[in-house]
XYZ file of C-alpha atoms in Angstrom:
605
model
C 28.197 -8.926 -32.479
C 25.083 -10.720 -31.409
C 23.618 -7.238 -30.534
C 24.206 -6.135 -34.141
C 22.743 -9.125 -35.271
C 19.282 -8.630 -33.550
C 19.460 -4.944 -34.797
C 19.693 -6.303 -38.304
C 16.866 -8.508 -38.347
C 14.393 -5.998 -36.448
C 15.678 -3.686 -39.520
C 14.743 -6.245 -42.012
C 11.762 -7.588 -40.889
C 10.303 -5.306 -38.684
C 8.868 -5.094 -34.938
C 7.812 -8.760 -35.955
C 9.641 -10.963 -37.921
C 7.654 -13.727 -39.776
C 6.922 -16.567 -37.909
C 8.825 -19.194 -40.364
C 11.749 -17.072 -39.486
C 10.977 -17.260 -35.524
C 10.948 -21.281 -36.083
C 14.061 -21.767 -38.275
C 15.701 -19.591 -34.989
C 14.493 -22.216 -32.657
C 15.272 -24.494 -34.284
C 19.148 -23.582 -35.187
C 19.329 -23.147 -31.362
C 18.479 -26.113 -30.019
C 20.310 -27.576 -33.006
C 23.385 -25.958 -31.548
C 23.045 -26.825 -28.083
C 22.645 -30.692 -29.490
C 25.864 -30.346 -31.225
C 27.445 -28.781 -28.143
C 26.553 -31.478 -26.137
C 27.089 -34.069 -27.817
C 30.912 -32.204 -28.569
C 31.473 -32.396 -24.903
C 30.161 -35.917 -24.221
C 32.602 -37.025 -26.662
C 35.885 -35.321 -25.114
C 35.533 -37.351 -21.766
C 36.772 -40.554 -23.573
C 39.698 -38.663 -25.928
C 40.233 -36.757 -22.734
C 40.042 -38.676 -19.433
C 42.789 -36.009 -17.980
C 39.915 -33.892 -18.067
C 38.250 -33.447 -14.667
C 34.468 -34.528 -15.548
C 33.285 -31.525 -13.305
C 34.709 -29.077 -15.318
C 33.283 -30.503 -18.729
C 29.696 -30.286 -17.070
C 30.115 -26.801 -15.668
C 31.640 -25.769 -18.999
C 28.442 -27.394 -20.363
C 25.871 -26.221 -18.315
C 27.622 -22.058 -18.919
C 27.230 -23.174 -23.067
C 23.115 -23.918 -22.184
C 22.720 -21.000 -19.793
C 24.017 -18.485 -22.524
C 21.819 -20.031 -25.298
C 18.837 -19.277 -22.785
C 19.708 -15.809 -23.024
C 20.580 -15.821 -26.379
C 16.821 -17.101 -27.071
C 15.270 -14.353 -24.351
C 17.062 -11.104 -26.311
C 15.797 -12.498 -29.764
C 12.393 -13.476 -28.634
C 12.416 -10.031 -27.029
C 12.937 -8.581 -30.466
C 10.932 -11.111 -32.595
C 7.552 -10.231 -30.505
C 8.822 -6.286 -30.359
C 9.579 -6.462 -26.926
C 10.882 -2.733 -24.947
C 14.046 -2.623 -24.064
C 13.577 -0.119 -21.115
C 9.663 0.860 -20.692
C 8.515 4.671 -20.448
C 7.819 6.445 -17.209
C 3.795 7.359 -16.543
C 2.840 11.212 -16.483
C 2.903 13.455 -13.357
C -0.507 12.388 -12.671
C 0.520 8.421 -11.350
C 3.080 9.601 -9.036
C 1.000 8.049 -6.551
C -1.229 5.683 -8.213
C -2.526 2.893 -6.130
C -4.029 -0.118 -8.767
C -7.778 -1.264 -7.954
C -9.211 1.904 -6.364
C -11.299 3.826 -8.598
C -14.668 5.177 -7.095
C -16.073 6.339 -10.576
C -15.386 2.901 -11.956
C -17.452 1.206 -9.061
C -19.713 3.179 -8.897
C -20.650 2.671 -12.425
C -20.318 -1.095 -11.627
C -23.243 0.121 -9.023
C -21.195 -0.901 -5.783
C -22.669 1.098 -2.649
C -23.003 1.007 0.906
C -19.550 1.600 0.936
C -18.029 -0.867 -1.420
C -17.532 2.095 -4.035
C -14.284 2.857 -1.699
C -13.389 -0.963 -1.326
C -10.557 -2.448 -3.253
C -12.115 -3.980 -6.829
C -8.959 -5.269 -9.116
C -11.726 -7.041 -11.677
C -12.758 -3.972 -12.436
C -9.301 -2.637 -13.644
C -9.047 -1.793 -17.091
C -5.408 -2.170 -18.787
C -3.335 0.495 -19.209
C -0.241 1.450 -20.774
C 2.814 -0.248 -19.166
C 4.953 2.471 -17.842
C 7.020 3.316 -14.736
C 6.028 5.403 -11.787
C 8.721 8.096 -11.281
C 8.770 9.552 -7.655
C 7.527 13.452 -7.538
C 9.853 16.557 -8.073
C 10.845 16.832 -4.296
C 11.408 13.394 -3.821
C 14.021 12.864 -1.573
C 15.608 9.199 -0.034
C 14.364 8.954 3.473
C 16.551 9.040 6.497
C 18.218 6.297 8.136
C 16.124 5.011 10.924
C 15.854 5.885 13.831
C 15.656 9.323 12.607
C 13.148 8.503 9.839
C 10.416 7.557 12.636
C 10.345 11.211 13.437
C 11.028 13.278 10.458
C 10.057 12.664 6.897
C 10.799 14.774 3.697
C 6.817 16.577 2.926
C 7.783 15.723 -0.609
C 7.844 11.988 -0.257
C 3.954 12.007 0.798
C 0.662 13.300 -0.830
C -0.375 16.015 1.369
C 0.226 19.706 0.266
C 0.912 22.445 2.896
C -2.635 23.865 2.200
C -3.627 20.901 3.462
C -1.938 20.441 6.378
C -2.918 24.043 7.403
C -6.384 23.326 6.944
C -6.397 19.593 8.735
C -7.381 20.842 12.209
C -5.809 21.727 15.626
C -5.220 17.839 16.384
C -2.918 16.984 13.192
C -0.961 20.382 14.001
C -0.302 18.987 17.495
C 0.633 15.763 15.986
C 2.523 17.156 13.335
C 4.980 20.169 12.556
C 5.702 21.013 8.880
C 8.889 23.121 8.856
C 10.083 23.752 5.306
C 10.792 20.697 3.002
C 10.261 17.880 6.469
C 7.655 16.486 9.036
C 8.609 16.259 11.991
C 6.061 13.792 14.277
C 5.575 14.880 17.976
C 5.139 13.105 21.083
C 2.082 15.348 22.251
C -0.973 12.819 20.425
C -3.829 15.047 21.076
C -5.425 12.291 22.803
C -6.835 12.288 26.479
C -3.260 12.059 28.087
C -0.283 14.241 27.789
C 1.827 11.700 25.276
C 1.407 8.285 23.401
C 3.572 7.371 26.538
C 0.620 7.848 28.901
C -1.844 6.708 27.046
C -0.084 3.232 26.036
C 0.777 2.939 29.962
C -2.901 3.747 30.605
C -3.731 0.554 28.532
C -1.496 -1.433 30.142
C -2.844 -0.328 33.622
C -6.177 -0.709 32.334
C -5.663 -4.671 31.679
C -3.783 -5.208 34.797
C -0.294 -4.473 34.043
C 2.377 -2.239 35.772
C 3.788 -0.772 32.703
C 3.021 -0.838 29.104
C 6.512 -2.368 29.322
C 5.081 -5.494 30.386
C 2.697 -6.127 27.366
C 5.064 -8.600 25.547
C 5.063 -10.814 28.648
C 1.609 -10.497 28.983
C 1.210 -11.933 25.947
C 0.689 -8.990 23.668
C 2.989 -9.019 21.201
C 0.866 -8.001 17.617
C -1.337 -5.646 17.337
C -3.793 -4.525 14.727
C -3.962 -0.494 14.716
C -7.287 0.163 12.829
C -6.779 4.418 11.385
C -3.757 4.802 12.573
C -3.543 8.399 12.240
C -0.105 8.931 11.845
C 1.451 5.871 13.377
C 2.522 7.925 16.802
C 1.326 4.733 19.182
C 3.017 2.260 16.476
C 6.270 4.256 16.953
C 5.877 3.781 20.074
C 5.397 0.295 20.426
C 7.644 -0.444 18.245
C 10.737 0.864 21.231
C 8.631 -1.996 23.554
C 9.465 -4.658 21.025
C 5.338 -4.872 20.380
C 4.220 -4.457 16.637
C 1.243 -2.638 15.428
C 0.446 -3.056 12.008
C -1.733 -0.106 10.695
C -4.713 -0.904 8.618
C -6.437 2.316 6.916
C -8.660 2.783 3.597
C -7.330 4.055 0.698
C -7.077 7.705 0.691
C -5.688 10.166 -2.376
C -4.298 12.513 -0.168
C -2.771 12.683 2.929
C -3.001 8.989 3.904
C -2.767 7.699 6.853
C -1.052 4.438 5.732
C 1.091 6.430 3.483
C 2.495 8.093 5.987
C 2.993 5.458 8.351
C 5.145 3.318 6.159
C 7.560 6.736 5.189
C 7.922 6.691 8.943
C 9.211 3.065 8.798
C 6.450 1.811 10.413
C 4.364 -1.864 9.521
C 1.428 -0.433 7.412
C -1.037 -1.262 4.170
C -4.904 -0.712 2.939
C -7.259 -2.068 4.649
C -10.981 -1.685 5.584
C -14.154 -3.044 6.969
C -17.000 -2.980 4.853
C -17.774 -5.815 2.559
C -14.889 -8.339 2.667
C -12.725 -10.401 5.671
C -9.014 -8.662 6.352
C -6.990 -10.772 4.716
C -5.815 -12.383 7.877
C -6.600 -15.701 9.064
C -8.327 -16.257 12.266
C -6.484 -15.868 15.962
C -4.071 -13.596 14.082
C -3.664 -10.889 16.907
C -3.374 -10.615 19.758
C -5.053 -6.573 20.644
C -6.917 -4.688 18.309
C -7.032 -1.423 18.849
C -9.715 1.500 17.601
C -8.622 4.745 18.618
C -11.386 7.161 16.695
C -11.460 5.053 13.776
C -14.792 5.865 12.743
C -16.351 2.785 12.817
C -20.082 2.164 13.276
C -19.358 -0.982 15.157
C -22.835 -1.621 15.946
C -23.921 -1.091 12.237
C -24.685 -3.966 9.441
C -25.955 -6.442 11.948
C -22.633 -6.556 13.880
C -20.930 -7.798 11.168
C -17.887 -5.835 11.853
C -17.489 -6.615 15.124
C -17.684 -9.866 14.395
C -14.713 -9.617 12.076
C -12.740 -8.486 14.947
C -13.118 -11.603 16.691
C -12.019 -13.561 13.553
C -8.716 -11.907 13.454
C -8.168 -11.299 17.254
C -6.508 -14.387 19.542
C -8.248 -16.211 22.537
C -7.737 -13.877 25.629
C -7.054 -10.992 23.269
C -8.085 -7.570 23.654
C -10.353 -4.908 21.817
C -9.686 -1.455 22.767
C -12.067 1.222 21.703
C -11.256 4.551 22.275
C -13.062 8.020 21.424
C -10.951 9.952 23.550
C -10.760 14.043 23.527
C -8.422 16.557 24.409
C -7.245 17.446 27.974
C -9.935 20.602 27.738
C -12.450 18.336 26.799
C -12.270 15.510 29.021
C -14.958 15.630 31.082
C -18.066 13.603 29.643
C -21.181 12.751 31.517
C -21.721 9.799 32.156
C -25.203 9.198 29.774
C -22.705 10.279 26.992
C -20.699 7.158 28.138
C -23.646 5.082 28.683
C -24.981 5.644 25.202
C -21.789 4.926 23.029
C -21.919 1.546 25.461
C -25.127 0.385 25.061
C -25.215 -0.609 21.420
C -22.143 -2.817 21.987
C -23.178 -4.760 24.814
C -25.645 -7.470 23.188
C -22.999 -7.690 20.887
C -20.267 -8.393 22.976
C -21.977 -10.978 25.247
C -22.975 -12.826 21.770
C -19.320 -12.771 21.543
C -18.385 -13.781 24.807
C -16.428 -10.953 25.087
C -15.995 -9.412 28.544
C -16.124 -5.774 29.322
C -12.256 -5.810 31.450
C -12.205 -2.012 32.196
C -13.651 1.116 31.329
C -12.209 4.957 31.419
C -14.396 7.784 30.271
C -14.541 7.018 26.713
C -11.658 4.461 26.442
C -13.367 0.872 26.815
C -11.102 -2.416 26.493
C -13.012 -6.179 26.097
C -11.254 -9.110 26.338
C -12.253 -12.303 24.412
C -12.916 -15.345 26.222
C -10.325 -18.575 25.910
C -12.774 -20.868 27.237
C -14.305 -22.541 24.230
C -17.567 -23.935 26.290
C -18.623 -20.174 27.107
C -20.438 -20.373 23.216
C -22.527 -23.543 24.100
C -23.767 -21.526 27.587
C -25.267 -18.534 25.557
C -28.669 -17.768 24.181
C -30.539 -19.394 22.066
C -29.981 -16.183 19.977
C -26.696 -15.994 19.965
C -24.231 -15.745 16.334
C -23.396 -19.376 15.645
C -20.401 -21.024 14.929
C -18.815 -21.248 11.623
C -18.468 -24.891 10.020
C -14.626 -25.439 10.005
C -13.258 -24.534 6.915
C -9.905 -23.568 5.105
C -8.211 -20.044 6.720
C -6.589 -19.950 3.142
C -10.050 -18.960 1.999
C -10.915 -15.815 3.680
C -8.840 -13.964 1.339
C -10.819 -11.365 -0.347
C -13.839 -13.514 0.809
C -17.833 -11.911 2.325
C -17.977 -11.280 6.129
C -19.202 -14.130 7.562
C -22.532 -13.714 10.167
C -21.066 -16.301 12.190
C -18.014 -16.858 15.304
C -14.779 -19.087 13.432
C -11.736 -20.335 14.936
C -13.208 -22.855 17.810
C -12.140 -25.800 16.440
C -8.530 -24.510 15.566
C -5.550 -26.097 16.915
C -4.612 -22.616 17.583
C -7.125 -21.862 20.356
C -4.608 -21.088 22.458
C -4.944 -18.275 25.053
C -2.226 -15.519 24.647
C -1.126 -15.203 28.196
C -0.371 -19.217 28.498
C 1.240 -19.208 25.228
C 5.051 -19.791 25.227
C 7.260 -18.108 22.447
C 6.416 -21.134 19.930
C 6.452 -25.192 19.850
C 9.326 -26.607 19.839
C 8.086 -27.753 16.210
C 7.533 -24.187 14.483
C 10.584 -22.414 16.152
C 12.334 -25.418 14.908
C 11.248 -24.998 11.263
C 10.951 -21.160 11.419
C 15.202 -21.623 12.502
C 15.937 -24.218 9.707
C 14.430 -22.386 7.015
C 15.665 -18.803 8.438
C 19.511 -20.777 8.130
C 18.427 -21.692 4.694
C 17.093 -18.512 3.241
C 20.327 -16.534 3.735
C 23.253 -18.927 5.119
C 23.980 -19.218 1.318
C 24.576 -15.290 0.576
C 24.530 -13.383 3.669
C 28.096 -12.614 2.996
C 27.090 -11.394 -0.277
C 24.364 -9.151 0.666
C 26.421 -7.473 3.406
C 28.689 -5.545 1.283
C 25.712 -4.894 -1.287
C 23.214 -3.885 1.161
C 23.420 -3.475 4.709
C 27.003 -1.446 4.590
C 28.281 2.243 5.068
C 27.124 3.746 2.028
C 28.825 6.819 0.713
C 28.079 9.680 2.264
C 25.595 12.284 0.209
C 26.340 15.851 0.130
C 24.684 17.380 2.858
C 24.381 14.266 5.207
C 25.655 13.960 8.443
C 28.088 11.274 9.318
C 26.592 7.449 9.111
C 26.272 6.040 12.812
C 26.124 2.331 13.312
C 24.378 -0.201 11.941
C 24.818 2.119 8.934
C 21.537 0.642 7.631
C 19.608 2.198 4.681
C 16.794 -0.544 5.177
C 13.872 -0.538 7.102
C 11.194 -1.423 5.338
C 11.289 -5.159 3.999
C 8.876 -7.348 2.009
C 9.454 -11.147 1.480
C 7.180 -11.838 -1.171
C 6.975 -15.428 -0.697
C 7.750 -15.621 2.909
C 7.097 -19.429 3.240
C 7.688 -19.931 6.971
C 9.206 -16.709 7.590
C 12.864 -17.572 6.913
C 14.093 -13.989 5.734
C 12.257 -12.215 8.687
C 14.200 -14.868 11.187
C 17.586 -14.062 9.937
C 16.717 -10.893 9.894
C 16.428 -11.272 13.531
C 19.186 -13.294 14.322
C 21.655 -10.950 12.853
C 20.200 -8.182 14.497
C 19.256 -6.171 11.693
C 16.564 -2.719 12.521
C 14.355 -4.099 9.947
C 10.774 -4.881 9.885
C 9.436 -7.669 7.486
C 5.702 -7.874 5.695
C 6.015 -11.615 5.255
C 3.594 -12.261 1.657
C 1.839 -15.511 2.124
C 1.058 -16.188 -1.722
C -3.421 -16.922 -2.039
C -2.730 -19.957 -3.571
C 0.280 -21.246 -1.907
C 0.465 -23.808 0.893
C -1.032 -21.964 4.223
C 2.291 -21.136 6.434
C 0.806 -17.678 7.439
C -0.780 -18.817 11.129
C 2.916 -20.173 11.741
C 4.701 -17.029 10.484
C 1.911 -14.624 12.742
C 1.947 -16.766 16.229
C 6.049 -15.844 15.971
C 5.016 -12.238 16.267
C 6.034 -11.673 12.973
C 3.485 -9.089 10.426
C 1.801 -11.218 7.595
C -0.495 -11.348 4.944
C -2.130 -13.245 2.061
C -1.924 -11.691 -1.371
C -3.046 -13.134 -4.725
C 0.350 -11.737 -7.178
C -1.695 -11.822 -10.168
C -2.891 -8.939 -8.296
C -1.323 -5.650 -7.216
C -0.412 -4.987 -3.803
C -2.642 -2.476 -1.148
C 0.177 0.230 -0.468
C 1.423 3.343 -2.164
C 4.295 3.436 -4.271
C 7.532 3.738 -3.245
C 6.852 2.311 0.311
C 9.273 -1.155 0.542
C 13.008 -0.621 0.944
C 14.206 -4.009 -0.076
C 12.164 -7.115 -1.658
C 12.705 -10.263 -1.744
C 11.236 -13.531 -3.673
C 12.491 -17.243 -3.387
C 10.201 -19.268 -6.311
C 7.692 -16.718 -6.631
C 8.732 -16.404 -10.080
C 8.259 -19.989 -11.032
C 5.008 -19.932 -9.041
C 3.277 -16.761 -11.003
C 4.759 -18.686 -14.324
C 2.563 -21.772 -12.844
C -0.651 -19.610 -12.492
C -0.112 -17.941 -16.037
C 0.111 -14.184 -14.539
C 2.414 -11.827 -16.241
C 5.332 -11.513 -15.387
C 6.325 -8.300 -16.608
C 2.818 -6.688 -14.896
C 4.375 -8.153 -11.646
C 7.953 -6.463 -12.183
C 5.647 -2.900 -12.853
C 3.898 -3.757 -9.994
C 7.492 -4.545 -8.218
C 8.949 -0.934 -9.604
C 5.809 0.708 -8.101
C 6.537 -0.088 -4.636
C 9.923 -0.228 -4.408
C 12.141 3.113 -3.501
C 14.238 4.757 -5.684
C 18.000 2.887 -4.355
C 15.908 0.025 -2.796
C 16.759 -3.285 -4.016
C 15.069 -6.600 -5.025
C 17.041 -10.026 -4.481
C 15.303 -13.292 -6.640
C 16.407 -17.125 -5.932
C 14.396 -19.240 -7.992
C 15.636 -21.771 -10.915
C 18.003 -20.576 -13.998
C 15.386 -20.428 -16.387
C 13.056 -17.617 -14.443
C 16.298 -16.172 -13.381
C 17.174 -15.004 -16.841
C 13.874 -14.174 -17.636
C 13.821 -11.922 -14.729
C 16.845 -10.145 -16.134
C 15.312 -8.897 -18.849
C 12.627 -7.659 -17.283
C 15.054 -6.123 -14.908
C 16.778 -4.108 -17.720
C 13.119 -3.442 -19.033
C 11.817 -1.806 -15.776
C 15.316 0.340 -15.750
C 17.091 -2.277 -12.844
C 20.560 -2.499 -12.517
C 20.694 -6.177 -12.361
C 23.746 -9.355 -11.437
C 22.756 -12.604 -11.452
C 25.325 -13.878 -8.703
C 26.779 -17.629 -8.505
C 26.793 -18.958 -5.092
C 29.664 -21.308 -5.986
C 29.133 -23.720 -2.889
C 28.666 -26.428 -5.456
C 24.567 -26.395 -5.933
C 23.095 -24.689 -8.949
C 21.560 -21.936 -6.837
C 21.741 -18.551 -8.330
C 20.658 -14.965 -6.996
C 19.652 -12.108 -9.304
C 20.755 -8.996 -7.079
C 19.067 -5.698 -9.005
C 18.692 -2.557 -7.577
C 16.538 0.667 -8.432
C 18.346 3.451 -9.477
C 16.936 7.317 -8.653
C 15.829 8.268 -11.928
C 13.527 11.276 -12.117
C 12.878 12.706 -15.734
């Protein structure tokens, strides 16, 4: 009936009806829910049998469905969609804010003209990204590590063919999948021997030990195809791949199919959106980085992000046929770093042919002992502020509380794994049980599929969009879930990413008036508790971040909201906008929390 009644007026008045109309609507709304109220107030005295409780949940259901009465007319009074469009073949892998013609007509150079500019983005039609042709969902992890469906990322058989003898060793393209091999193509047999190399290299038996040494996050810059993050991932380390954009076969693309912690990133004009003492290894294995080049700056962006006692590993290794290098070919990829590195106080820990690990000093004092030429110190400020900020020309972190070494480090204060386990509790104790069935279940099996083994888990790749202190990724943990977690720090919330990155956890700051650095359809499941309310605070749109939402979710992945009534129902008709099969689920342990559950349905048209 109400339905009928909305189709009536759009007939009558058009796409938009007059605004005396709109007003008199309003205003016979609230007049109703006036009336209501006061109806109810007056049947607790007639009616004292009447258990109070009921009368104000029967109360509170009469102003919830006038909310949504007044979202479904003021979706047709301002000609609002009811389901948007999808985008032609040509965005099927659109990444927002990277357009080299555009910046280079804005006359950005030296590199920037590749960098990520979202001011310069011009508005486009709202539509939906549809997956490619071949699209296929991706296999249940572990399997997924190894082989991906060649549909599901940019690169094109021609290409592969023509990539080189390296990638083919890496990589074996057999029909419709990619299947990732153990053989690396760097100077050791497997990514086996070369991570146990590392660990030799910085005193360690085994690259099993790197966790107890201390090592526990590290920042893979190029990651090729993710081979040593797989890896590390079976040691419980995490490397989280950083890569610039690329519009075909891409490097972070790929990694992220494969399940593994990845998104855009670069060195060239701005900071990584990291705070300082984030990690604790960084690790350049023929990233093609002149680390020598715009006065160091680079390098010195390094040791912003990497932790006292940390590690740099820089590695230009070859093949097994062409290891041998003389040794004034080592000397002269050495000798532009070593000013550079004392400056730093870094200290040169080992060295193997071409594969060169520093570790940064803990020892504060070693900065007062250099030379008089030496980078200064940066004036404390704010770690909220690096985001999307210049590289600095100068050494920060020295006067954090964080200065901590890595290898004296415990797992966490008492404090932070106290609050990291309190707000874990709170962010699912509420609706675990209803997420389990939903979610992280035996789904049906699809024709063709093998039988589901245990954990029967179709997610792997997890985003908590307003990760606060990390609570999502800690029950995660707790109930032992294969997951990984890119806990969103929001640019202009309070600062909780150091605390969520010293647990070992991946994080970054992100400004959601802004689109995200990854490819589409990269996140499994996503998850927001008052980001809503917050982007209504900071007057973004809201239906720009659903869009933005759509475009990295999967096809079948799904997107769980907690966040007041109001946004709630707002965030239901976007859902039905964006194509979302959507339930907005009471908790009924006696609060007023509420869940909108949606998930993406595989729609290819």
């Amino acid at each position: 009936m109400r339905r009928s009644c909305f189709k009536k007026l759009s007939i009558i008045f058009g796409p938009r009806p007059p605004v005396s109309w709109l007003i008199l609507c309003l205003i016979s709304l609230l007049a109703l829910i006036v009336v209501l109220g006061s109806s109810s107030s007056s049947i607790i005295d007639p009616a004292p049998h009447i258990p109070v409780s009921l009368i104000y949940t029967n109360y509170r259901r009469i102003k919830e469905q006038a909310a949504v009465d007044y979202l479904e007319l003021s979706s047709v009074v301002w000609g609002g969609q009811r389901e948007l469009d999808f985008c032609g073949k040509e965005r099927e892998n659109f990444v927002p804010c990277y357009n080299v013609s555009a910046n280079l007509l804005a006359e950005f150079k030296e590199g920037e003209e590749f960098d990520r500019h979202c001011e310069l983005s011009v508005a486009t039609e709202r539509c939906l990204i549809r997956p490619p042709k071949e699209y296929k969902i991706p296999l249940r992890w572990p399997t997924g590590r190894d082989i991906i469906w060649s549909g599901n990322v940019k690169i094109t058989k021609d290409q592969f063919l023509s990539s080189g003898s390296m990638t083919k060793r890496l990589m074996l393209l057999e029909e419709n999948q990619i299947a990732f091999q153990s053989e690396d193509g760097l100077m050791y047999d497997s990514v086996k021997d070369y991570s146990s190399q590392l660990a030799e290299m910085i005193g360690l038996g085994s690259d099993t030990e790197l966790p107890q040494a201390g090592v526990r996050t590290i920042l893979d810059i190029n990651c090729g195809f993710g081979s040593f993050g797989a890896h590390l991932a079976s040691l419980k380390t995490m490397a989280v791949c950083i890569a610039a954009y690329e519009a075909t076969g891409s490097q972070v693309q790929l990694a992220l199919e494969r399940g593994l912690p990845a998104m855009i990133g670069n060195f060239i004009a701005r900071q990584l959106p990291y705070p300082s003492l984030s990690y604790d290894m960084v690790h350049c294995a023929q990233c093609d980085i002149n680390w020598d080049g715009k006065d160091g700056m680079f390098l010195i962006e390094v040791d912003r992000v990497l932790k006292p006692g940390g590690y740099f590993v820089l590695a230009s290794p070859t093949s097994r046929l062409q290891r041998s290098s003389s040794q004034a070919k080592e000397r002269n990829m050495l000798m532009p770093m070593e000013e550079l590195t004392q400056q730093l106080c870094w200290t040169l820990l080992a060295q193997q042919d071409e594969t060169f690990i520093w570790q940064k000093t803990a020892d504060v004092d070693c900065y007062a002992s250099r030379k008089k030429y030496a980078i200064p110190l940066c004036k404390e400020r704010d770690d909220a502020q690096s985001y999307h900020q210049p590289l600095v020309p100068c050494i920060s972190g020295t006067a954090s509380k964080r200065w901590i070494a890595i290898q004296n480090r415990s797992s966490g204060s008492e404090l932070s794994l106290a609050e990291l386990k309190i707000n874990g509790k709170s962010a699912l104790k509420n609706y675990w049980s209803l997420l389990t069935p939903l979610i992280f279940s035996d789904h049906p099996k699809r024709p063709g599929d093998e039988d589901p083994l245990p954990p029967f888990n179709m997610i792997r790749n997890v985003m908590d969009m307003s990760a606060k202190y990390g609570g999502l990724n800690t029950a995660l943990l707790e109930e032992e879930k294969s997951v990984w977690v890119m806990n969103v720090v929001p640019a202009k919330a309070s600062n909780s990413l150091p605390l969520i990155l010293d647990r070992g956890f991946a994080g970054v700051m992100h400004d959601w008036c802004e689109p995200f650095p990854t490819y589409p359809r990269t996140y499994d499941m996503l998850h927001a508790n008052g980001l809503l309310s917050h982007i209504t605070s900071e007057k973004c749109s809201l239906i720009d971040l659903f869009l933005e939402m759509d475009r990295i979710l999967r096809p079948e992945g799904w997107v769980i909201l907690s966040d007041n009534m109001g946004a709630l129902e707002m965030a239901r008709t976007l859902a039905t906008q964006v194509r979302w099969e959507a339930r907005l689920i009471d908790l009924q342990n006696g609060s007023d929390q509420k869940l909108l559950v949606c998930q993406k349905p595989f729609l290819i048209k």
